[in-house]
Structure formats: structure tokens, C-alpha cells
Short mmCIF file of C-alpha atoms in Angstrom, two decimals:
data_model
loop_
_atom_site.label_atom_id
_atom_site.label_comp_id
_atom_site.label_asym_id
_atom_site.label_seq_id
_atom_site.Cartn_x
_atom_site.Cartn_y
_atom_site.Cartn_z
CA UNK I 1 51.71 97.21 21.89
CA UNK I 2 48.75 95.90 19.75
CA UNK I 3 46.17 97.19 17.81
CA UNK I 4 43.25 94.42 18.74
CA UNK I 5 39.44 94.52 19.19
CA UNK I 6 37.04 92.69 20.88
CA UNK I 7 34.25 93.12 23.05
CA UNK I 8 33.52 94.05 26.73
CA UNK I 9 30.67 93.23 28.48
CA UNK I 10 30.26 94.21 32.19
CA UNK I 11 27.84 92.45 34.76
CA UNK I 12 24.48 95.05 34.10
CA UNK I 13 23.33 94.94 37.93
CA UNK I 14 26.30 95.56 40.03
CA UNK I 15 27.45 98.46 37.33
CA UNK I 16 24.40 100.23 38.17
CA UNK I 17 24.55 100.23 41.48
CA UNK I 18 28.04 101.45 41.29
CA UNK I 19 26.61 103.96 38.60
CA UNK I 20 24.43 105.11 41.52
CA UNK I 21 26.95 105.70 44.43
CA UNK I 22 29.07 107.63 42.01
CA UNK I 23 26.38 109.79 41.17
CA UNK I 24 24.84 110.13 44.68
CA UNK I 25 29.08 111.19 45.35
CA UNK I 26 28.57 113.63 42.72
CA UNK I 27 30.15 111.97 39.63
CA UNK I 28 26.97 112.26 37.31
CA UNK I 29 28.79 112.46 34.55
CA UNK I 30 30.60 109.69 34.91
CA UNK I 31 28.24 107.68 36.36
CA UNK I 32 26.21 108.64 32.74
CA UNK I 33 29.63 107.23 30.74
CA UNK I 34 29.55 103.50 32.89
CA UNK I 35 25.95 103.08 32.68
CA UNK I 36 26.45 103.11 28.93
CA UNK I 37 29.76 100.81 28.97
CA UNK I 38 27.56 98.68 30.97
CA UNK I 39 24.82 97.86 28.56
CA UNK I 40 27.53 97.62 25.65
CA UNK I 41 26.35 94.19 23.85
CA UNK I 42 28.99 91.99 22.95
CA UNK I 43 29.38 91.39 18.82
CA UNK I 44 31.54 90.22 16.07
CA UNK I 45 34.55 92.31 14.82
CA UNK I 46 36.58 91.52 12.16
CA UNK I 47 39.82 91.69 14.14
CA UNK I 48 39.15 90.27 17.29
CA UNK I 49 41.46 92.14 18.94
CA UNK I 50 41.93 94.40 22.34
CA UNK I 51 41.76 97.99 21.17
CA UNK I 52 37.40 98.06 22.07
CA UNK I 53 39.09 97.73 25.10
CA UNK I 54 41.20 100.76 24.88
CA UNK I 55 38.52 102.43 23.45
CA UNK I 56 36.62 101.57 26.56
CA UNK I 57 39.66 102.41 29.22
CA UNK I 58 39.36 105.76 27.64
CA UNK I 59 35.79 106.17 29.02
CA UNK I 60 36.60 104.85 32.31
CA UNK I 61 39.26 107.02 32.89
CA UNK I 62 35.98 109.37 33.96
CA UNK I 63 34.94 107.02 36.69
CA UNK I 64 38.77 106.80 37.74
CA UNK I 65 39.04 109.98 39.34
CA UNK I 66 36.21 109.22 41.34
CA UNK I 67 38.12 106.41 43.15
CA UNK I 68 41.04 107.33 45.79
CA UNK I 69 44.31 105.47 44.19
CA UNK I 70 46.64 103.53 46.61
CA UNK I 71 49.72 105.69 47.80
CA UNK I 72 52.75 104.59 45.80
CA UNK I 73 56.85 105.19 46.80
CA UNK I 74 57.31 105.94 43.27
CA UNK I 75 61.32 107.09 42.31
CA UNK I 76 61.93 111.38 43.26
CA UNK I 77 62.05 112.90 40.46
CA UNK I 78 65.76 114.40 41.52
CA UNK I 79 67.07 110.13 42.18
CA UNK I 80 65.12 109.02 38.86
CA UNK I 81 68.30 108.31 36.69
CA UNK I 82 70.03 107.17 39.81
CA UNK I 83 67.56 104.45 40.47
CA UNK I 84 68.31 100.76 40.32
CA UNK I 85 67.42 97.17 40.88
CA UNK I 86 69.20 96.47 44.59
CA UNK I 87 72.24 94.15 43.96
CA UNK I 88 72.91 94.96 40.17
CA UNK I 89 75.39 96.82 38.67
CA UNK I 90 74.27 99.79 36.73
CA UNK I 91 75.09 98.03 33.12
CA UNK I 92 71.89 96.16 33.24
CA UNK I 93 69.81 98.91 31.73
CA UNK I 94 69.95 102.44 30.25
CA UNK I 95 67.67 105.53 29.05
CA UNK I 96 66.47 104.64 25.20
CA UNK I 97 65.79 108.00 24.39
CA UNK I 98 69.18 109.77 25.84
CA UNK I 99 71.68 111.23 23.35
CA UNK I 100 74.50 111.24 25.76
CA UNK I 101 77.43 109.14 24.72
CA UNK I 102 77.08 105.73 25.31
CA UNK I 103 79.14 104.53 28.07
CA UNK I 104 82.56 104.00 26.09
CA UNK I 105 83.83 100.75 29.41
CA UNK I 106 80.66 99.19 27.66
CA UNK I 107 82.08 99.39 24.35
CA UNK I 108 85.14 98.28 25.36
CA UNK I 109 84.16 95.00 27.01
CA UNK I 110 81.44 93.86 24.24
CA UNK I 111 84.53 94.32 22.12
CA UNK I 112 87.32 92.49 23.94
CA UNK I 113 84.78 89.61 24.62
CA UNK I 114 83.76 89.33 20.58
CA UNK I 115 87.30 89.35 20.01
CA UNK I 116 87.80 86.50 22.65
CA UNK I 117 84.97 84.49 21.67
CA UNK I 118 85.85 84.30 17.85
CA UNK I 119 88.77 82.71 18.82
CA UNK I 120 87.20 79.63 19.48
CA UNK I 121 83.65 80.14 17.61
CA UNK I 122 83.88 80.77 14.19
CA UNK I 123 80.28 82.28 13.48
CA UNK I 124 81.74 85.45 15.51
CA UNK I 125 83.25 87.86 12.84
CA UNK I 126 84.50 90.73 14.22
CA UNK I 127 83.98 92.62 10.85
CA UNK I 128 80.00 91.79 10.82
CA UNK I 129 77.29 92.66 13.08
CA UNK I 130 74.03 91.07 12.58
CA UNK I 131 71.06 92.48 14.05
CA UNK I 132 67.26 91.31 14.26
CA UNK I 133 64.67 93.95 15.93
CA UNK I 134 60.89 92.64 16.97
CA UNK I 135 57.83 95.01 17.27
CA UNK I 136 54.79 94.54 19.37
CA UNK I 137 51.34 92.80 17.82
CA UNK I 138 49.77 90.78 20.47
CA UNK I 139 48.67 87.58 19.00
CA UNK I 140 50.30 88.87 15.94
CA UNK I 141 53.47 87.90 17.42
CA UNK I 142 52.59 84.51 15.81
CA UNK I 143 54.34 86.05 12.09
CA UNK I 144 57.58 86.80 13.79
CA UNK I 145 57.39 83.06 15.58
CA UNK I 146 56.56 81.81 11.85
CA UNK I 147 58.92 84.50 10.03
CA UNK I 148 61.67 83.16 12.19
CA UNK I 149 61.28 79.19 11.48
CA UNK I 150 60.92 79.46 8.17
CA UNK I 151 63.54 81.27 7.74
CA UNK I 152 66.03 78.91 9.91
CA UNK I 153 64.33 76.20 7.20
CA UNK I 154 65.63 77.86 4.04
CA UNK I 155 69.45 77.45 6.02
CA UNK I 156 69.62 81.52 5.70
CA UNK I 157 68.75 82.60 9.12
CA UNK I 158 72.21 84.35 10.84
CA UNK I 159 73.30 84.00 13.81
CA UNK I 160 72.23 87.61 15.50
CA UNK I 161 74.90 89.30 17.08
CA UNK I 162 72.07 91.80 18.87
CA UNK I 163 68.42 91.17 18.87
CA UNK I 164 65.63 93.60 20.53
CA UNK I 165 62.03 93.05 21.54
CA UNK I 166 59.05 94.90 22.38
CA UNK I 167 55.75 93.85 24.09
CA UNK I 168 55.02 90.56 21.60
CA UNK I 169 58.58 91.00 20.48
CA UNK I 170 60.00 90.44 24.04
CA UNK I 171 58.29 87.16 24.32
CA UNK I 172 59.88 86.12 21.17
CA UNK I 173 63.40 87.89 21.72
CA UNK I 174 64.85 85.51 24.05
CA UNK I 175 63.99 82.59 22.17
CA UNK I 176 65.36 84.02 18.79
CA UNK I 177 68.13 85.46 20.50
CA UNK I 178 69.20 81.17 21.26
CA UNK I 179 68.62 80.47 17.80
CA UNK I 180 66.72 77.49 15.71
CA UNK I 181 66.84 75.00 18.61
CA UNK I 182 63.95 77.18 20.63
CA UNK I 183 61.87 77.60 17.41
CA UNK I 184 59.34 74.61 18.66
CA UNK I 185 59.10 76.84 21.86
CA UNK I 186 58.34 79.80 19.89
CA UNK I 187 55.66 77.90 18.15
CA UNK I 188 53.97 75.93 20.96
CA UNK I 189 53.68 79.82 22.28
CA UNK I 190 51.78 80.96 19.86
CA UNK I 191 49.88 78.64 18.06
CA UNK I 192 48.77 76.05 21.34
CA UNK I 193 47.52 78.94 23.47
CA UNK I 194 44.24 80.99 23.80
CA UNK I 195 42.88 84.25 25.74
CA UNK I 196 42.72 81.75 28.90
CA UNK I 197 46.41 81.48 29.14
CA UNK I 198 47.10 85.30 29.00
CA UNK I 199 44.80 86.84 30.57
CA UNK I 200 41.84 86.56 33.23
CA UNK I 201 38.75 89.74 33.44
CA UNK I 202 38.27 91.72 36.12
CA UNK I 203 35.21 92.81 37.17
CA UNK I 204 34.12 96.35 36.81
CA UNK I 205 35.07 97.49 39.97
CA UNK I 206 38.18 95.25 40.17
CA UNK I 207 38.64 96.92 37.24
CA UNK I 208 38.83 100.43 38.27
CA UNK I 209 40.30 99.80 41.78
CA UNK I 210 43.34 97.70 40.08
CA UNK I 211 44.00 100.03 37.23
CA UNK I 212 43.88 97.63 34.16
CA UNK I 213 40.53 95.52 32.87
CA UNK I 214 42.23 92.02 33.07
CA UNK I 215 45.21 90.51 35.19
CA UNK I 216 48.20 88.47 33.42
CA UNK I 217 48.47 86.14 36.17
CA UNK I 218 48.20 83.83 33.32
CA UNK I 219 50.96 85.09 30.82
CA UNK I 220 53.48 85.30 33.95
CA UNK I 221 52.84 81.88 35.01
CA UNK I 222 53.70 80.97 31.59
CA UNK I 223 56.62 83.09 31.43
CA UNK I 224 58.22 81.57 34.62
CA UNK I 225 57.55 78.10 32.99
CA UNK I 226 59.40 78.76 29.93
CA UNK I 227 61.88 80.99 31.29
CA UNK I 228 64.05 78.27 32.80
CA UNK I 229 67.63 78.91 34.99
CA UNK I 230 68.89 76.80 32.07
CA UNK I 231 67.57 79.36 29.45
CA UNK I 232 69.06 81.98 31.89
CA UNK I 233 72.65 80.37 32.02
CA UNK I 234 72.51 79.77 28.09
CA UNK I 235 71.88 83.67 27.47
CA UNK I 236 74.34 84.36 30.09
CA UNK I 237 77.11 81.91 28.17
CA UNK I 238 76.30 83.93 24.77
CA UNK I 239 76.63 87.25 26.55
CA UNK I 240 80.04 86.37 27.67
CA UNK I 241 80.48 86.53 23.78
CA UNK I 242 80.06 89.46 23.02
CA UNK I 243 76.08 88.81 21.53
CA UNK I 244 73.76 90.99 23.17
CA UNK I 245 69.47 90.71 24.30
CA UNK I 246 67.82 94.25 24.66
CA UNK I 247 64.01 94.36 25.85
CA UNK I 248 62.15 97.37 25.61
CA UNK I 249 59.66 99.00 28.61
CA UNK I 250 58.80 102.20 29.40
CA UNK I 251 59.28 104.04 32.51
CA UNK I 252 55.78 105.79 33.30
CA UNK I 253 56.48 107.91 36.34
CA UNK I 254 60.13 109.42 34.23
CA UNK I 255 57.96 108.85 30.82
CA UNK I 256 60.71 107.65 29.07
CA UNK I 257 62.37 104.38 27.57
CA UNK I 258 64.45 102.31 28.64
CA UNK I 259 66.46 99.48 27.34
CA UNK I 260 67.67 96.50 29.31
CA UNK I 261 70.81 94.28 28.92
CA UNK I 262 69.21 91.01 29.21
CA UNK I 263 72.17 89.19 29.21
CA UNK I 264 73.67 91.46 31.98
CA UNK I 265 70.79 89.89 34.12
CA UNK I 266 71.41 86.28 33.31
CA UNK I 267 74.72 86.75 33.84
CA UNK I 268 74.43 88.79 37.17
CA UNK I 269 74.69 85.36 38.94
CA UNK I 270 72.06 86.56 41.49
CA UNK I 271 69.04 84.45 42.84
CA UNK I 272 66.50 86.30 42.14
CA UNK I 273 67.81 86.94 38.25
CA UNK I 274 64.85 85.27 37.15
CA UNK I 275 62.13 87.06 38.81
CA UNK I 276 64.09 90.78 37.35
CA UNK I 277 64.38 88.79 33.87
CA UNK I 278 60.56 87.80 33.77
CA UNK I 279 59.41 90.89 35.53
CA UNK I 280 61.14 93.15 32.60
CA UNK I 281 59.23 90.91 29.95
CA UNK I 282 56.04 91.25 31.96
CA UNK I 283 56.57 94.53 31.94
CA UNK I 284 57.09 95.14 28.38
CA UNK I 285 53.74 93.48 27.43
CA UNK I 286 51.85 95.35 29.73
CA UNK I 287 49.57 97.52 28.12
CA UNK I 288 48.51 100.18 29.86
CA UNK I 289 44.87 100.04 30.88
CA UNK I 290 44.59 96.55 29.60
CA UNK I 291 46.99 94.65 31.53
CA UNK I 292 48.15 96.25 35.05
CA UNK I 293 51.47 97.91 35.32
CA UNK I 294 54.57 96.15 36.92
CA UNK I 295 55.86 97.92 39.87
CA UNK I 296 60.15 97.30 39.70
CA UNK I 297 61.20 97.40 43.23
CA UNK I 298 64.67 100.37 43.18
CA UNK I 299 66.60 101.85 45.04
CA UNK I 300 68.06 105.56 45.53
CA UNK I 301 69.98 107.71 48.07
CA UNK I 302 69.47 104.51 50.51
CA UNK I 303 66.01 104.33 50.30
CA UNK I 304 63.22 101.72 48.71
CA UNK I 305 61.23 102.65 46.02
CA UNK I 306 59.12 101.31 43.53
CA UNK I 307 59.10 102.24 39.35
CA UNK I 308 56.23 101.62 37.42
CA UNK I 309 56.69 100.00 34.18
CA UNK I 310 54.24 99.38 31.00
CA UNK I 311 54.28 97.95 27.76
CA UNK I 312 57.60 99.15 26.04
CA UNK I 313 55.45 100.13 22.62
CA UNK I 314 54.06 103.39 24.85
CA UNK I 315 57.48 105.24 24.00
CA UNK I 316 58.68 102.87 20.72
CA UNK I 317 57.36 100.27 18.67
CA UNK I 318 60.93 98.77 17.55
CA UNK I 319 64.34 99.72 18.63
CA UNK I 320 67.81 99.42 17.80
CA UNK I 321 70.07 100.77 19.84
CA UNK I 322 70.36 103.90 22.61
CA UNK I 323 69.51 106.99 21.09
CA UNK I 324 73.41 107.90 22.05
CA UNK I 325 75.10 104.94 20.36
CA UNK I 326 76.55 104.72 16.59
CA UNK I 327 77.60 102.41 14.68
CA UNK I 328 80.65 105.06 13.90
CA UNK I 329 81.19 105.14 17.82
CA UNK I 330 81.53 100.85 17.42
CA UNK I 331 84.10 101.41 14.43
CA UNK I 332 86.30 103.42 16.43
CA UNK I 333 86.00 101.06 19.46
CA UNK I 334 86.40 97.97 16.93
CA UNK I 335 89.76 99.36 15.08
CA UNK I 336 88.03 98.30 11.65
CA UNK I 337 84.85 99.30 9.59
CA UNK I 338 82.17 97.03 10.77
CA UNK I 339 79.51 95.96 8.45
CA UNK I 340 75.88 95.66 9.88
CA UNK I 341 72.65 94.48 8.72
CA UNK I 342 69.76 95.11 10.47
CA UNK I 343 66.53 93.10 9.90
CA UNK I 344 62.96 94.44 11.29
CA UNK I 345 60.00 92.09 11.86
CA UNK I 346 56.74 94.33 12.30
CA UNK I 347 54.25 92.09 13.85
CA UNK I 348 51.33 94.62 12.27
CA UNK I 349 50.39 95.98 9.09
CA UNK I 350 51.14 98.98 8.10
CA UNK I 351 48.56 99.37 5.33
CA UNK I 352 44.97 100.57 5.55
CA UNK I 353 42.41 98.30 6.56
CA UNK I 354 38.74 99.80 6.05
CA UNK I 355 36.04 99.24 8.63
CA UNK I 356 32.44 101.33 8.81
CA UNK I 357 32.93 102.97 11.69
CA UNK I 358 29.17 103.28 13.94
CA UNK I 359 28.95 106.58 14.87
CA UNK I 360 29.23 105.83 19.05
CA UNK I 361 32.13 106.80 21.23
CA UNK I 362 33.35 103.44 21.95
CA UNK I 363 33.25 102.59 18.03
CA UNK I 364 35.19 106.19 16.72
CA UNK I 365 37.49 106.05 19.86
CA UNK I 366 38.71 101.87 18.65
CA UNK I 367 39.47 102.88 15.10
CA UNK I 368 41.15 106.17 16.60
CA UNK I 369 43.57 104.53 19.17
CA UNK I 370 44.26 101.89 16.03
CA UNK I 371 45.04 104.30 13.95
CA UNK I 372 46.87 105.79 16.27
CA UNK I 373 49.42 102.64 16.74
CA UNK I 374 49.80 101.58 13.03
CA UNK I 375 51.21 105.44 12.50
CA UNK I 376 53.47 105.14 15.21
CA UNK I 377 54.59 101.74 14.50
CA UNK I 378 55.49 102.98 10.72
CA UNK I 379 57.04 106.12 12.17
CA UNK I 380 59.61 103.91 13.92
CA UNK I 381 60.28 101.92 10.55
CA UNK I 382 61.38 105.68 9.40
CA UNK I 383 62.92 106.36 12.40
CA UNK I 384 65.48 102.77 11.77
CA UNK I 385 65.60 103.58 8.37
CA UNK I 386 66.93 107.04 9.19
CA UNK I 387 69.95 105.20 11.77
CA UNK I 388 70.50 102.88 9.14
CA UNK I 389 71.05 105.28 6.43
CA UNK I 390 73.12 107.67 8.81
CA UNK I 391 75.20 104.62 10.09
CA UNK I 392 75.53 102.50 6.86
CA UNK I 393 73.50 99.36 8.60
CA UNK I 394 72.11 97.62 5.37
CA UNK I 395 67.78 98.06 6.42
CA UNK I 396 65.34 94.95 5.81
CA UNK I 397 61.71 95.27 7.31
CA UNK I 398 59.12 92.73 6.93
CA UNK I 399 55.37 93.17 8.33
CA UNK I 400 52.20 90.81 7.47
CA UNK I 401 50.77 91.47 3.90
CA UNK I 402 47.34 92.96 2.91
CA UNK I 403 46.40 89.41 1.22
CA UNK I 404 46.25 87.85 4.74
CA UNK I 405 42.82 87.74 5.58
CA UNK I 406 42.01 85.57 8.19
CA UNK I 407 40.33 87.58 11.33
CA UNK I 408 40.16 87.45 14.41
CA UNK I 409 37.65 86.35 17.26
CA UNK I 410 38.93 87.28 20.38
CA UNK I 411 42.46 88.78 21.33
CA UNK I 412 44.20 85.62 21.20
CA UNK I 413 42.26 83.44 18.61
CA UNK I 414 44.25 80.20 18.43
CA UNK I 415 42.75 79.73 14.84
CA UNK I 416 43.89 83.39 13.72
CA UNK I 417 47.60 82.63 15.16
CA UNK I 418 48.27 79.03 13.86
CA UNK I 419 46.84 81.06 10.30
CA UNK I 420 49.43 83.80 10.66
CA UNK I 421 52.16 81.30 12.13
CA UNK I 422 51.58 79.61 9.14
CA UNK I 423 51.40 82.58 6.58
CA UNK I 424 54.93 83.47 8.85
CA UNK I 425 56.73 80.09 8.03
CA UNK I 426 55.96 80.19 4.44
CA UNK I 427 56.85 83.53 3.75
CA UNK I 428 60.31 82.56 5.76
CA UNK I 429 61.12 79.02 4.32
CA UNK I 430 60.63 80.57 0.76
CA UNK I 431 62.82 83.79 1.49
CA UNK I 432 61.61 86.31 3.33
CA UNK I 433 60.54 89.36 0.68
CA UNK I 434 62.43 91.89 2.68
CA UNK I 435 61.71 95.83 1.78
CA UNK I 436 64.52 97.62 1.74
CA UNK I 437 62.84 100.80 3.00
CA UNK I 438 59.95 102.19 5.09
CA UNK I 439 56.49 102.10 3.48
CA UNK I 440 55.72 104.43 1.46
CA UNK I 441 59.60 105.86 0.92
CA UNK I 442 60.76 106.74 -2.24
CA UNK I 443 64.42 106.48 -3.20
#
């Protein structure tokens, strides 16, 4: 998820003729709220980013209730942890937030297959685990892209034995996950594109009948470019040794997290592995009100069903693991003590940034909701911190610092993400300064 502003302008006739059905239906007062977003005049911000829009989904969700939604076949609530993808085995995916032991077969296997793999590949010690976790930013993903190739130019980068992404962070996790030779990808992907290639507007009513203000017709088209069977069998080849690829959505209907294996996917053999691989990427980028909500066709008890599934950043910002997995649990699986590191790109600040705030709702309701996502962001740096002090995991966090200045124009400025691309690389190819706890923690 990303803290981003920009402006929103809506088409001033047709609004108020819509204004005037909705009131004639008896929705005055939130016929009075669009009439206002309607004459909103587009201006400068010094972020360029999507939260106005936020800020402006909160005021439509007035008009909303005014408009009949589609019937969904959304998961029981009695068959929601018995759901799945038809065809896959139940590995591919698991409840982030559940405390219940993790599966010990799964333990088992990612251990036998390390074991088999370092065998024959070296760079697989069974007494290491390296781990590199990736938040959501939006266009901010461009420091992790730059954070990333740097680093692989100072000849320090590992080889990660489990990597994790989250909205931005799942569009760079598969990449990173292959290493060095997909850092030109990486770059291409956010430094040669714009707000064209992510995203389209919807009208006002398209709008509020679709349930998001833009499509990502764009972004997927790009994703099922990039995302080649090729890419597929690679991650499936490093899955079979041992290395895992975690992305991050969230469940809305169960309201919960969930994690998915990936590598189980790409490995799964199936046709349609790719359309399940991209839709869970889609799906973790999806903002909710911003972008529209991927529908994951399930099934349970025999029947159909469909899960909807938003931007992974809704429930966590960055994630390690299950909430019911230690690194005491992979100890006793592994026969040996198993020394981790874990390293934490935030794609964000988490310092102040001071703005005058006007005093209108759309104004104090944008610096709110980006408030709002900086504190949770940090509180899932604690939150790592807290696992990696419990578990032993040596911690190292990175996010962009206060002296970058350049702003944004529009969500995805191309001039704002070759700047922070570039800010990325340096900060990588010189040694990344990694903080070895949470802002604002004192040992």
C-alpha cells in the first residue's frame, strides 16, 4: 500500500446530473458530498501521489450506498479456511495471521530439499538462512529496484533463501527472488514507465458502479508480459531447492492475511499457473478503492465460489513468516542451530514530512489516511524487530532518507522514480546503511 497524492477531477456536467437523480432518490446528502468532489480543481502537491484519492473514496463511500452492488458467491463463512484454488494442493497458501503450528510435512520437505540441493550447489548452507522482506510504496518501489542493484554492484548481495513482497514489494519479489540477472527488469519497471502503464480513470459513475476510481488493465498487461512460463519454471527449479517466494494479499470477505507459496504455484505444473501467479500479484497491489479488487475463483464443499482479494498492505505492510512459524520450530526440524539474517526494504519513510494542511475534508482526510499508513508501516518494522529478537534473526531495515527531496507529480512520475532508483543504487553500491532497529527504538 502507498501513501501518494494527486488530484481528481471529475467531468462537472454529467456529476451533476447524477448529483440530481440521487437526490430526487433521496440521497441529499450525498448528492451534497459529489457535487463538491465534482468541482474539486486539480493542483500541485508536493508528493504526487494517490492518497487525494483515498481521501476522495472516503467521500464517495456516501454515494455508494445509494447504488445496488452486483450479487457476489463470496466463500460461507463456515467453508472460509477450507477454500481453495480448484486443482492445487492446499500448500500453495496459508492464513498470515494464524498462531497455529505451522504445518510440520512443510517443514520437513523445505528441509530434505535444502539438504538435497546443497549437495550439488554450494551457495545452499544448511546452517544459514538468508532472508529479504519488501514493503509496499507505489512508485516508491523504485528504492527497493535501486537498493537491490546497487547492492548486487558492491558483490555483497546474498543469495536469499526466502524473500516476501507486498503490493510494490510483490512486483519486485519475484525478480529479486532470481537474483542479479533480473535487476535490468527491475529497473526498466520502474524507471521506463508512467501513470499510463498502470492505470486507466474511470469515470464517475464507472467509478462507483465498479468499486475502485481507475482499472489496472494496464499493470496486468504488463504483469503477464514480464511474467514469462520461463520465469515460472526458473522459480519452480529454485523451489525444488529448498528457497522459498511468499506474496502477501489480504482476504476481504475473512479480513485476514494470507501468504502464498509462490513457488508452490510455479511448480504446480498446471496450465493455468500463470494466470493464479499474476492474479495473486494483481491482487496484492490492489488498493482498495483505488484499484478494483481481484475476485480468486475457490472452491468448497463442491461448490464454486469466488474470494475477494486487495492490496496485501490492508492487513501488513512487511512480513516474514506465518504468525505460527519460528525460527526455533526450523532448528528442531533442521537438527542444528540455524543462523538467520533478515533484511527489510521499506519503500516509504518513516519520518515526518510537514505539509499545511487547508482546512477542507478532502485536504484533512489525505494527510489523515497518510498518516495513517506511515504508522502502520513503522508498526510492522516493530513488529519484525520483535520476531527477530524473540528468534535470534540478526534485523537490518532500510527505508528512503529525509534528504531525498525530489517530489512527485502524479502517482507514477517517471522523473520522481528514475530520482529515487537512482538515490536506491547509490545508497546500495556504496553499502547499504542498514539500522539495526526500528525507528525510534532505543537499546
Amino acid at each position: 500500500m502507498t501513501t501518494v497524492r494527486t488530484s481528481w477531477s471529475a467531468e462537472g456536467g454529467s456529476s451533476r446530473s447524477f448529483s440530481f437523480c440521487l437526490a430526487y432518490a433521496g440521497c441529499s446528502a450525498a448528492a451534497g458530498i459529489l457535487h463538491r468532489v465534482s468541482n474539486l480543481v486539480p493542483r500541485p502537491h508536493r508528493a504526487g501521489r494517490l492518497t487525494r484519492i483515498i481521501a476522495l473514496s472516503l467521500c464517495a463511500s456516501q454515494l455508494t450506498a445509494c447504488i445496488a452492488a452486483f450479487p457476489r458467491d463470496s466463500v460461507p463463512q463456515q467453508f472460509a479456511s477450507a477454500a481453495e484454488p480448484p486443482g492445487y494442493q492446499r500448500d500453495i497458501r496459508i492464513w498470515g495471521d494464524s498462531y497455529a503450528s505451522y504445518p510440520a510435512g512443510r517443514l520437513v520437505r523445505f528441509h530434505d530439499e535444502r539438504l538435497k540441493a546443497s549437495k550439488a550447489d554450494p551457495s545452499i548452507n544448511m546452517r544459514e538462512l538468508n532472508a529479504l522482506t519488501l514493503s509496499g510504496g507505489g512508485s516508491s518501489g523504485a528504492f527497493g529496484a535501486g537498493i537491490l542493484a546497487g547492492w548486487a554492484k558492491a558483490g555483497t548481495r546474498p543469495k536469499f533463501d526466502i524473500v516476501t513482497g507486498i503490493s510494490a514489494g510483490a512486483l519486485i519479489a519475484p525478480f529479486a527472488f532470481l537474483g542479479p540477472a533480473y535487476d535490468g527488469v527491475l529497473k526498466d519497471g520502474f524507471t521506463e514507465v508512467s501513470d499510463a502503464n498502470i492505470y486507466t480513470r474511470h469515470s464517475l459513475l464507472g467509478a462507483l458502479s465498479s468499486g475502485s476510481f481507475t482499472s489496472n488493465a494496464p499493470l496486468a498487461k504488463m504483469l503477464d508480459e514480464h511474467i514469462t512460463d520461463d520465469m515460472l519454471t526458473a522459480i519452480a527449479n529454485e523451489y525444488a531447492k529448498g528457497r522459498r517466494l511468499f506474496i502477501g494479499t489480504t482476504n476481504l470477505d475473512a479480513d485476514r492475511a494470507v501468504i502464498w507459496d509462490m513457488g508452490a504455484i510455479a511448480a504446480s505444473g498446471r496450465p493455468d499457473r500463470k494466470k493464479l501467479f499474476n492474479e495473486v500479484i494483481l491482487a496484492s497491489t490492489s488498493i482498495p478503492g483505488i484499484f478494483p479488487p481481484v475476485n480468486l475463483e475457490v472452491t468448497a464443499a463442491g461448490r464454486t465460489y469466488h474470494e475477494m482479494h486487495v492490496d496485501g498492505g490492508t492487513a501488513n505492510e512487511v512480513f516474514l513468516m506465518p504468525a505460527g512459524l519460528t525460527l526455533g520450530k526450523l532448528d528442531k526440524t533442521f537438527h542444528t542451530k540455524v543462523k538467520a539474517r533478515l533484511y527489510v526494504i521499506r519503500n516509504g519513510r518513516t519520518t515526518p514530512e510537514y505539509s499545511s494542511v487547508k482546512a477542507s475534508l478532502p485536504d484533512i482526510a489525505e494527510k489523515a489516511v497518510s498518516s495513517l499508513i506511515k504508522t502502520q508501516g513503522i508498526g510492522d518494522l516493530y513488529r519484525l524487530y520483535a520476531i527477530a529478537k524473540r528468534d535470534g534473526i540478526d534485523f537490518n531495515a532500510i527505508d528512503i532518507p529525509p534528504d531525498f527531496t525530489v517530489e512527485a507529480k502524479s502517482p507514477f512520475d517517471n522523473r520522481f522514480m528514475r530520482a529515487l532508483y537512482a538515490e536506491g543504487y547509490e545508497m546500495g553500491r556504496g553499502g547499504v546503511p542498514w539500522k539495526k532497529t526500528p525507528p525510534g527504538f532505543s537499546r
